[in-house]
């Protein structure tokens, strides 16, 4: 209990003193995770809607694989991408290992199945409701997908936020491909792991509370900006 | 566009024939009321004519092959999770009409169905009658040559039913071919120029409204008009 109190105090101290390092790693955490969420959403949401409207031979298999990939172990993803991005690997020439982009790439791989699966679930229910109308209006496949994404935006926002939650809390994979390098690839989760390893539990907990606060702030901000709780348009 | 010719048409689901065999010719005129007991195939017939139901056998031929200019109003009105105005603009935005034209059409129809005050509210918050009026206006906004309606007034109050019937009669007078399924004989009498009576997936009798209602030929239609329960 004492550790938790110390942690809360450490968090308050870091925030109130505008600790430069805290700001740097917090902003990097946000930048990496939000970039990953935006790129993953751009792929996963249309894909989820596509699976809702299109019937093809191996559709069920694709959905099963997509759902199974939600449980992808991040450490394994990190390891695979470490090999792929290392100098001797096939993508070593791009020099991405131990950069924020390597961290973004592994986060995209980890959260895309989550966003796609939730998006598919949301758009599938909407498609059941809209099916006859959209067929009757002679819409193209792409128009159907666009309609489902737009009209299902509230549930898709939840899908995106679920992906963000997973991304910002991820540590194993980004530690491997990012290397937790100070002023380069250190983010909140890897800093927490480092401080825990050093035995500075108060600072680790402090960073943990900042991380929780950041995740909550982003969630609430997006809901507020999107006006999901306001009457009328949604 | 017309005549519409249905030849030897059948629809089977899970090995069971739900419609047909049917041979039918529909020409200009109307409104046409498709009547019959529940499960007689009224909805399936409309869906087949509109082209949204898979045909097991036979053909549906329009005089002009390009028959995309149909609209269909479903029994349970489907409203998009958008504002009332956006629901109306949706069919026009699909065909990339200029924004000014879309706005003018939306403004016209929204006033015509009396939903001007709720134009910017979510359509999901409308009452059943308002939803159905919105669905009909959304169907009519592309100026379809044919309007199919599947029991659009079931579960609606008298006021909403009257408003919708007025709208449909004006639509028919303006030249849109109205083909509508209904189980409400009062409504069929008020609206019909001609009638198709269906029973057990087949067309049992057709004719002009006065002939069908005043001098039904088949025992099934006589019984149906008397209010008997048909097996």
XYZ file of C-alpha atoms in Angstrom:
465
model
C 0.000 0.000 0.000
C 2.913 2.268 0.853
C 4.374 1.621 -2.607
C 1.113 2.656 -4.257
C 0.969 5.881 -2.236
C 4.604 6.553 -3.116
C 3.735 5.848 -6.742
C 0.837 8.298 -6.721
C 3.051 10.947 -5.146
C 5.781 10.265 -7.717
C 3.241 10.618 -10.509
C 1.999 13.915 -9.083
C 5.557 15.194 -8.662
C 6.458 14.270 -12.250
C 3.379 15.982 -13.609
C 3.494 19.083 -11.434
C 7.194 19.715 -12.084
C 6.645 19.280 -15.831
C 9.406 16.686 -15.841
C 11.051 16.975 -19.260
C 11.746 13.275 -19.626
C 8.195 12.367 -18.649
C 6.832 14.707 -21.317
C 9.213 13.300 -23.904
C 8.357 9.649 -23.332
C 4.651 10.382 -22.880
C 4.521 12.238 -26.184
C 6.479 9.450 -27.870
C 4.062 6.876 -26.442
C 1.151 8.859 -27.810
C 2.785 9.453 -31.191
C 3.712 5.806 -31.700
C 0.375 4.387 -30.535
C -1.840 6.919 -32.314
C 0.098 6.492 -35.571
C -0.289 2.727 -35.281
C -4.014 3.042 -34.540
C -4.634 5.394 -37.484
C -2.786 3.162 -39.960
C -4.296 -0.057 -38.564
C -7.806 1.448 -38.584
C -7.437 2.563 -42.200
C -6.832 -1.054 -43.145
C -8.841 -2.970 -40.557
C -12.138 -1.060 -40.634
C -12.751 -1.371 -44.398
C -11.583 -4.987 -44.194
C -14.057 -5.747 -41.393
C -16.856 -4.109 -43.391
C -15.764 -5.963 -46.538
C -16.063 -9.275 -44.692
C -19.570 -8.234 -43.613
C -20.871 -7.489 -47.123
C -18.957 -9.888 -49.335
C -19.600 -13.616 -49.505
C -16.723 -15.701 -50.862
C -15.469 -19.241 -50.594
C -13.047 -19.020 -47.680
C -14.798 -16.183 -45.824
C -15.418 -18.170 -42.653
C -11.811 -19.338 -42.614
C -10.579 -15.751 -43.008
C -12.829 -14.615 -40.125
C -11.590 -17.479 -37.938
C -7.963 -16.618 -38.660
C -8.639 -12.921 -38.011
C -10.251 -13.729 -34.669
C -7.427 -16.095 -33.746
C -4.861 -13.401 -34.545
C -6.375 -11.220 -31.833
C -4.491 -13.392 -29.394
C -1.169 -12.980 -31.190
C 1.609 -13.043 -28.546
C 3.309 -9.610 -28.767
C 6.718 -10.974 -27.771
C 6.652 -13.405 -30.669
C 5.608 -10.613 -33.041
C 8.472 -8.529 -31.687
C 10.932 -11.358 -32.178
C 9.818 -12.050 -35.744
C 10.060 -8.359 -36.652
C 13.419 -8.108 -34.926
C 14.695 -10.779 -37.307
C 12.989 -9.214 -40.316
C 14.251 -5.698 -39.565
C 17.746 -6.564 -38.332
C 20.666 -5.750 -40.628
C 20.919 -9.321 -41.879
C 17.151 -9.621 -42.310
C 15.177 -9.059 -45.524
C 14.150 -5.524 -44.507
C 17.406 -4.599 -42.806
C 18.258 -2.242 -45.647
C 15.583 0.217 -44.451
C 17.388 0.698 -41.140
C 14.168 0.624 -39.121
C 15.268 -1.497 -36.170
C 15.503 0.469 -32.917
C 13.478 3.354 -34.356
C 9.926 4.474 -33.477
C 8.793 3.183 -36.890
C 9.757 -0.356 -35.932
C 7.604 0.071 -32.815
C 4.727 1.407 -34.922
C 4.990 -1.536 -37.311
C 4.754 -4.176 -34.575
C 1.879 -2.326 -32.934
C 0.048 -2.251 -36.275
C 0.523 -6.012 -36.612
C -0.739 -6.613 -33.075
C -3.803 -4.332 -33.167
C -5.013 -4.755 -36.768
C -6.776 -8.093 -36.049
C -8.413 -6.582 -32.952
C -9.755 -3.553 -34.822
C -10.769 -5.679 -37.825
C -12.597 -8.207 -35.683
C -14.573 -5.633 -33.688
C -15.265 -3.693 -36.894
C -16.516 -6.843 -38.568
C -18.826 -7.595 -35.670
C -20.220 -4.052 -35.689
C -20.692 -3.783 -39.448
C -22.136 -7.303 -39.706
C -25.011 -6.320 -37.425
C -25.544 -3.106 -39.362
C -25.403 -5.000 -42.654
C -28.183 -7.303 -41.460
C -30.280 -4.169 -40.865
C -29.334 -2.381 -44.107
C -29.011 -5.364 -46.446
C -32.325 -5.131 -48.287
C -32.253 -1.331 -48.525
C -28.731 -1.113 -49.937
C -29.372 -3.941 -52.413
C -32.618 -2.238 -53.405
C -30.782 1.051 -54.010
C -28.447 -0.760 -56.404
C -25.340 0.220 -54.450
C -21.873 -0.984 -55.391
C -19.784 -3.039 -52.960
C -17.626 -0.024 -52.192
C -20.671 2.181 -51.536
C -21.988 -0.448 -49.122
C -18.669 -0.593 -47.271
C -18.505 3.211 -47.066
C -22.088 3.377 -45.777
C -21.470 0.734 -43.116
C -18.293 2.457 -41.957
C -19.955 5.862 -41.752
C -23.179 4.713 -40.123
C -21.344 2.340 -37.811
C -18.833 4.999 -36.775
C -19.819 4.865 -33.141
C -19.012 1.168 -32.809
C -15.972 1.561 -35.027
C -14.717 4.265 -32.688
C -14.887 1.666 -29.934
C -12.880 -0.682 -32.173
C -10.242 2.009 -32.679
C -10.091 2.766 -28.965
C -9.739 -0.936 -28.147
C -6.782 -0.981 -30.535
C -5.343 2.141 -28.912
C -5.690 0.623 -25.454
C -3.835 -2.464 -26.572
C -1.156 -0.431 -28.372
C -0.370 2.062 -25.610
C -0.139 -0.708 -23.027
C 2.079 -2.913 -25.165
C 5.606 -3.549 -23.871
C 7.105 -6.859 -25.013
C 7.226 -6.349 -28.760
C 8.270 -2.687 -28.704
C 10.982 -3.435 -26.184
C 12.477 -5.959 -28.637
C 12.259 -3.871 -31.822
C 12.632 -0.458 -30.175
C 15.364 -1.291 -27.704
C 14.140 1.188 -25.056
C 16.796 3.702 -26.086
C 16.774 6.952 -24.091
C 15.664 9.987 -26.141
C 14.966 7.705 -29.099
C 12.622 4.787 -28.496
C 11.808 4.910 -24.793
C 8.072 5.010 -24.150
C 6.028 4.819 -20.951
C 5.689 1.032 -20.871
C 9.352 0.326 -21.569
C 10.346 2.981 -19.015
C 8.116 1.286 -16.442
C 9.782 -2.073 -17.200
C 13.217 -0.439 -16.852
C 12.446 1.279 -13.533
C 10.899 -1.926 -12.152
C 14.058 -3.793 -13.136
C 16.139 -1.164 -11.335
C 13.962 -1.578 -8.233
C 12.558 1.967 -8.334
C 8.987 0.898 -7.796
C 7.744 4.353 -6.867
C 8.888 5.862 -10.163
C 7.648 2.801 -12.069
C 4.229 3.154 -10.431
C 4.273 6.892 -11.023
C 4.852 6.302 -14.728
C 2.118 3.642 -14.599
C -0.384 6.154 -13.243
C 0.629 8.632 -15.931
C 0.056 5.892 -18.520
C -3.413 5.133 -17.162
C -4.229 8.841 -17.077
C -3.029 9.259 -20.657
C -5.133 6.335 -21.904
C -8.208 7.701 -20.121
C -7.540 11.216 -21.434
C -7.329 10.018 -25.044
C -10.487 7.898 -24.696
C -12.514 10.706 -23.161
C -11.145 13.284 -25.608
C -12.057 11.197 -28.643
C -15.555 10.535 -27.315
C -15.986 14.214 -26.563
C -14.588 15.398 -29.877
C -16.776 12.913 -31.730
C -19.783 13.996 -29.681
C -20.878 10.382 -29.295
C -22.860 11.110 -26.205
C -24.708 14.094 -27.594
C -28.259 13.713 -28.717
C -29.155 13.911 -32.372
C -26.632 13.018 -35.003
C -25.351 9.749 -33.560
C -40.429 0.333 -69.142
C -43.704 -1.602 -69.341
C -45.025 -4.184 -69.897
C -43.414 -6.263 -67.186
C -43.727 -9.939 -68.065
C -43.248 -12.737 -65.541
C -43.057 -16.116 -67.278
C -43.258 -19.488 -65.577
C -41.698 -17.896 -62.509
C -40.931 -19.889 -59.367
C -39.054 -19.208 -56.143
C -38.017 -22.148 -53.990
C -36.426 -22.014 -50.561
C -34.986 -25.095 -48.893
C -36.715 -27.294 -51.469
C -40.125 -25.747 -50.843
C -41.882 -23.647 -53.475
C -42.837 -20.313 -51.895
C -43.893 -18.632 -55.115
C -45.180 -19.871 -58.446
C -45.373 -21.026 -61.011
C -46.551 -17.583 -62.047
C -47.342 -16.023 -65.403
C -48.243 -12.371 -65.192
C -48.201 -9.259 -67.355
C -48.204 -5.829 -65.694
C -48.782 -2.800 -67.879
C -48.995 0.931 -67.313
C -51.805 2.139 -65.070
C -52.335 1.320 -61.443
C -52.065 1.656 -58.574
C -51.978 -2.127 -58.372
C -52.787 -3.729 -55.028
C -51.429 -7.196 -54.308
C -53.743 -8.777 -51.774
C -53.964 -12.157 -50.089
C -53.644 -13.866 -46.738
C -50.370 -13.932 -44.758
C -47.810 -16.224 -46.355
C -49.493 -16.127 -49.754
C -46.333 -14.800 -51.453
C -47.157 -11.082 -51.788
C -43.778 -9.903 -50.481
C -41.840 -12.470 -52.505
C -43.690 -11.433 -55.671
C -42.793 -7.758 -55.121
C -39.168 -8.625 -54.328
C -38.918 -10.727 -57.479
C -40.300 -7.902 -59.624
C -37.875 -5.448 -58.001
C -34.990 -7.828 -58.604
C -33.879 -8.413 -55.029
C -35.090 -12.000 -54.733
C -33.343 -14.984 -56.265
C -35.491 -16.697 -58.899
C -35.405 -20.491 -59.036
C -37.093 -20.795 -62.407
C -38.632 -18.609 -65.118
C -37.978 -15.037 -66.164
C -38.810 -11.437 -65.271
C -38.671 -9.233 -68.354
C -39.056 -5.485 -68.476
C -39.775 -3.836 -71.817
C -36.542 -1.883 -71.397
C -33.651 -3.940 -70.064
C -32.299 -1.017 -68.023
C -34.722 -1.164 -65.142
C -32.630 0.336 -62.390
C -35.114 3.120 -61.818
C -37.229 1.219 -59.308
C -37.703 1.935 -55.669
C -38.894 -0.293 -52.883
C -40.407 0.514 -49.511
C -40.161 -2.255 -46.950
C -42.788 -3.288 -44.433
C -40.518 -2.314 -41.545
C -39.010 0.980 -42.657
C -35.226 0.868 -42.718
C -33.755 4.208 -41.704
C -30.080 4.921 -41.974
C -28.374 5.973 -38.747
C -28.139 9.512 -40.003
C -30.206 12.652 -39.803
C -33.559 12.863 -41.550
C -32.063 15.147 -44.226
C -29.097 12.815 -44.745
C -31.457 9.868 -45.168
C -33.134 11.738 -47.997
C -29.909 12.839 -49.648
C -28.383 9.353 -49.495
C -29.924 7.859 -52.700
C -28.942 10.979 -54.651
C -25.392 11.019 -53.331
C -25.014 7.436 -54.610
C -25.513 8.657 -58.169
C -23.189 11.645 -57.658
C -25.770 14.334 -58.246
C -24.449 17.903 -57.776
C -24.787 19.132 -54.199
C -27.130 21.983 -55.167
C -29.567 19.603 -56.824
C -29.417 17.241 -53.850
C -30.150 20.077 -51.431
C -33.087 21.309 -53.499
C -34.604 17.813 -53.716
C -34.107 17.189 -49.989
C -35.700 20.528 -49.132
C -38.705 19.774 -51.341
C -39.315 16.287 -49.972
C -38.671 17.106 -46.357
C -41.366 19.777 -46.470
C -43.687 17.551 -48.461
C -43.657 14.860 -45.779
C -43.865 17.439 -42.990
C -40.542 16.640 -41.319
C -38.924 20.038 -41.817
C -38.704 20.680 -38.104
C -36.732 17.505 -37.461
C -34.516 17.677 -40.566
C -31.310 17.640 -38.546
C -32.361 15.083 -35.960
C -31.399 11.442 -36.070
C -33.916 9.462 -38.141
C -33.762 6.641 -35.599
C -35.676 8.894 -33.203
C -38.701 9.261 -35.472
C -42.047 7.595 -34.779
C -43.199 4.616 -36.882
C -45.386 6.796 -39.106
C -42.647 9.395 -39.605
C -40.130 6.677 -40.423
C -42.409 5.206 -43.056
C -43.052 8.636 -44.609
C -39.300 9.197 -44.664
C -38.760 5.794 -46.296
C -41.335 6.597 -48.983
C -39.852 10.041 -49.623
C -36.362 8.506 -49.821
C -37.711 6.012 -52.342
C -39.369 8.753 -54.394
C -36.518 11.240 -54.343
C -34.879 9.638 -57.384
C -38.135 9.992 -59.326
C -38.557 6.247 -59.869
C -40.751 4.998 -62.688
C -41.994 2.187 -60.466
C -42.555 2.222 -56.720
C -43.005 -1.088 -54.901
C -44.404 -0.958 -51.392
C -44.725 -3.889 -49.028
C -47.548 -3.228 -46.567
C -46.262 0.263 -45.787
C -49.100 1.090 -43.389
C -49.138 -2.017 -41.234
C -48.860 -1.015 -37.556
C -49.489 2.670 -38.299
C -52.208 4.840 -36.805
C -55.090 6.251 -38.859
C -53.559 9.706 -39.294
C -50.243 8.340 -40.612
C -52.058 5.868 -42.874
C -54.175 8.662 -44.337
C -51.102 10.844 -44.984
C -49.267 7.988 -46.660
C -52.251 7.064 -48.803
C -52.582 10.681 -49.942
C -48.892 10.746 -50.810
C -49.209 7.499 -52.774
C -52.231 8.696 -54.740
C -50.412 11.935 -55.613
C -47.379 9.883 -56.633
C -49.486 7.654 -58.875
C -51.194 10.687 -60.410
C -47.766 12.199 -61.111
C -46.938 9.160 -63.237
C -45.076 6.752 -60.985
C -46.349 3.185 -61.320
C -47.359 2.088 -57.820
C -47.446 -1.629 -57.011
C -48.252 -2.338 -53.384
C -48.913 -5.336 -51.171
C -51.519 -4.911 -48.479
C -53.656 -7.073 -46.251
C -55.932 -4.137 -45.425
C -58.981 -4.532 -47.662
C -60.226 -1.026 -46.850
C -56.930 0.393 -48.042
C -56.978 -1.799 -51.145
C -60.451 -0.500 -52.003
C -59.376 3.117 -51.442
C -56.227 2.929 -53.552
C -56.539 0.176 -56.142
C -57.088 0.636 -59.846
C -56.396 -3.054 -60.357
C -55.828 -6.010 -58.053
C -53.754 -9.171 -57.899
C -55.098 -11.750 -55.449
C -52.613 -14.343 -54.258
C -53.029 -17.568 -52.396
C -50.465 -20.252 -51.524
C -47.742 -18.637 -53.638
C -49.832 -18.425 -56.772
C -51.950 -15.782 -58.453
C -55.529 -16.832 -57.873
C -57.282 -13.900 -59.532
C -56.515 -10.577 -61.194
C -58.645 -7.773 -62.543
C -59.776 -4.190 -62.294
C -60.610 -3.137 -58.746
C -64.406 -2.754 -59.182
C -64.659 -6.191 -60.834
C -62.503 -7.915 -58.248
C -64.172 -6.345 -55.223
C -67.765 -6.395 -56.458
C -67.824 -9.609 -58.463
C -65.015 -11.936 -57.354
C -64.787 -15.027 -59.550
C -62.979 -17.556 -57.372
C -64.361 -19.049 -54.150
C -61.062 -18.219 -52.420
C -61.337 -14.504 -53.192
C -65.030 -14.503 -52.267
C -64.135 -16.067 -48.926
C -61.177 -13.687 -48.409
C -63.304 -10.610 -49.083
C -65.937 -11.917 -46.665
C -63.228 -12.074 -44.046
C -63.037 -15.854 -43.826
C -59.757 -17.468 -42.794
C -58.116 -19.127 -45.785
C -56.019 -22.259 -45.230
